[in-house]
Short mmCIF file of C-alpha atoms in Angstrom, two decimals:
data_model
loop_
_atom_site.label_atom_id
_atom_site.label_comp_id
_atom_site.label_asym_id
_atom_site.label_seq_id
_atom_site.Cartn_x
_atom_site.Cartn_y
_atom_site.Cartn_z
CA UNK A 1 0.13 0.95 -0.12
CA UNK A 2 3.19 2.57 0.53
CA UNK A 3 4.89 2.00 -2.68
CA UNK A 4 1.53 2.69 -4.85
CA UNK A 5 0.82 5.54 -2.18
CA UNK A 6 4.71 7.09 -2.48
CA UNK A 7 4.48 5.83 -6.34
CA UNK A 8 1.36 8.33 -6.64
CA UNK A 9 3.52 11.66 -4.80
CA UNK A 10 6.22 11.38 -7.93
CA UNK A 11 3.89 11.14 -10.12
CA UNK A 12 2.57 14.05 -9.71
CA UNK A 13 5.88 16.19 -8.05
CA UNK A 14 6.99 14.77 -11.98
CA UNK A 15 4.05 16.60 -13.37
CA UNK A 16 4.26 19.92 -11.71
CA UNK A 17 7.39 20.20 -12.20
CA UNK A 18 7.33 19.20 -15.73
CA UNK A 19 4.39 21.64 -15.89
CA UNK A 20 5.96 25.05 -14.17
CA UNK A 21 8.59 24.09 -17.32
CA UNK A 22 6.10 23.90 -20.39
CA UNK A 23 4.19 27.48 -19.16
CA UNK A 24 7.69 28.62 -18.48
CA UNK A 25 9.46 28.55 -21.68
CA UNK A 26 5.56 28.94 -23.60
CA UNK A 27 5.86 31.85 -21.89
CA UNK A 28 9.36 33.06 -23.24
CA UNK A 29 8.50 31.97 -26.81
CA UNK A 30 5.27 33.62 -26.39
CA UNK A 31 3.31 31.51 -29.20
CA UNK A 32 0.94 31.17 -27.80
CA UNK A 33 -1.36 29.76 -30.69
CA UNK A 34 0.86 25.67 -29.30
CA UNK A 35 0.53 27.31 -26.35
CA UNK A 36 -2.63 26.84 -26.15
CA UNK A 37 -2.82 23.36 -28.01
CA UNK A 38 -0.31 22.52 -25.22
CA UNK A 39 -2.78 23.70 -21.89
CA UNK A 40 -5.36 21.66 -23.56
CA UNK A 41 -3.02 18.05 -23.72
CA UNK A 42 -1.86 19.14 -19.78
CA UNK A 43 -5.94 19.02 -18.62
CA UNK A 44 -7.24 16.36 -20.63
CA UNK A 45 -4.21 14.23 -19.43
CA UNK A 46 -5.01 15.72 -16.22
CA UNK A 47 -8.08 14.11 -16.20
CA UNK A 48 -7.59 11.03 -16.57
CA UNK A 49 -4.84 10.76 -13.69
CA UNK A 50 -7.91 12.61 -11.48
CA UNK A 51 -10.11 9.15 -11.72
CA UNK A 52 -6.98 6.90 -10.99
CA UNK A 53 -4.20 9.28 -7.59
CA UNK A 54 -6.49 9.23 -5.04
CA UNK A 55 -8.74 12.02 -3.75
CA UNK A 56 -5.44 14.07 -1.39
CA UNK A 57 -4.31 14.57 -5.01
CA UNK A 58 -6.92 16.39 -6.34
CA UNK A 59 -6.95 19.29 -4.69
CA UNK A 60 -3.18 19.42 -6.09
CA UNK A 61 -4.41 18.83 -9.63
CA UNK A 62 -7.41 21.38 -9.54
CA UNK A 63 -5.16 24.36 -8.59
CA UNK A 64 -2.73 23.49 -10.81
CA UNK A 65 -5.83 23.98 -13.71
CA UNK A 66 -6.66 26.61 -11.54
CA UNK A 67 -2.80 28.36 -13.16
CA UNK A 68 -3.51 27.05 -17.20
CA UNK A 69 -7.00 28.62 -16.76
CA UNK A 70 -5.50 31.31 -15.73
CA UNK A 71 -3.50 32.01 -17.82
CA UNK A 72 -5.49 30.58 -21.07
CA UNK A 73 -7.54 33.78 -19.79
CA UNK A 74 -4.56 35.91 -20.39
CA UNK A 75 -3.50 35.42 -23.79
CA UNK A 76 -6.78 34.90 -25.26
CA UNK A 77 -6.64 38.54 -26.73
CA UNK A 78 -2.69 38.68 -27.65
CA UNK A 79 -4.22 35.02 -29.64
CA UNK A 80 -8.01 36.81 -31.09
CA UNK A 81 -5.16 38.95 -32.71
CA UNK A 82 -3.37 36.72 -33.97
CA UNK A 83 -6.44 34.24 -35.11
CA UNK A 84 -8.09 36.95 -37.66
CA UNK A 85 -8.33 34.14 -39.69
CA UNK A 86 -11.33 32.75 -37.21
CA UNK A 87 -14.09 35.45 -38.00
CA UNK A 88 -13.16 37.39 -41.23
CA UNK A 89 -13.28 34.21 -43.16
CA UNK A 90 -17.33 35.98 -43.96
CA UNK A 91 -15.82 39.19 -45.26
CA UNK A 92 -12.23 39.05 -45.89
CA UNK A 93 -11.85 35.99 -49.38
CA UNK A 94 -7.86 36.49 -47.99
CA UNK A 95 -8.35 35.29 -44.48
CA UNK A 96 -9.54 32.14 -46.52
CA UNK A 97 -6.00 30.98 -47.07
CA UNK A 98 -5.75 30.93 -43.97
CA UNK A 99 -5.30 27.49 -42.34
CA UNK A 100 -6.38 27.21 -38.27
CA UNK A 101 -3.21 27.20 -36.41
CA UNK A 102 -3.63 22.85 -36.26
CA UNK A 103 -2.52 22.78 -39.83
CA UNK A 104 0.56 25.07 -40.35
CA UNK A 105 0.86 25.62 -36.72
CA UNK A 106 3.55 29.60 -36.11
CA UNK A 107 3.49 30.35 -39.45
CA UNK A 108 -1.18 30.52 -40.16
CA UNK A 109 -0.45 34.29 -38.83
CA UNK A 110 0.60 35.19 -42.30
CA UNK A 111 -0.08 32.07 -44.70
CA UNK A 112 -1.33 34.45 -46.94
CA UNK A 113 -1.65 32.62 -50.22
CA UNK A 114 -4.42 32.28 -53.17
CA UNK A 115 -2.24 29.65 -55.03
CA UNK A 116 -3.84 27.37 -52.07
CA UNK A 117 -7.54 28.78 -51.83
CA UNK A 118 -9.17 26.74 -55.03
CA UNK A 119 -11.57 30.00 -56.40
CA UNK A 120 -14.92 29.07 -57.08
#
């Protein structure tokens, strides 16, 4: 019984360290589109581990999720400036050429290439 508790606590500590490192790296890079994707993955992993680990550790994970949600809220206004492809699709014909970050990644901001968009 003690071994399982110890392994659970170790996994938790490693999780906290990894998340703090990733968050620091993401803040330095300021690649907000990638941050959203990585944070979403982290939250999915946390939710799965919450079900497996004992209830005492859920409090720590809930605090981590709150920190990530705060970061996402801070990043959202900056991301809305970059991800202009999402709203003006019906207004701006050139914005259709810009692919979402899931396909093009960082370069999705300035990927305005009319050759990629077959005109009707």
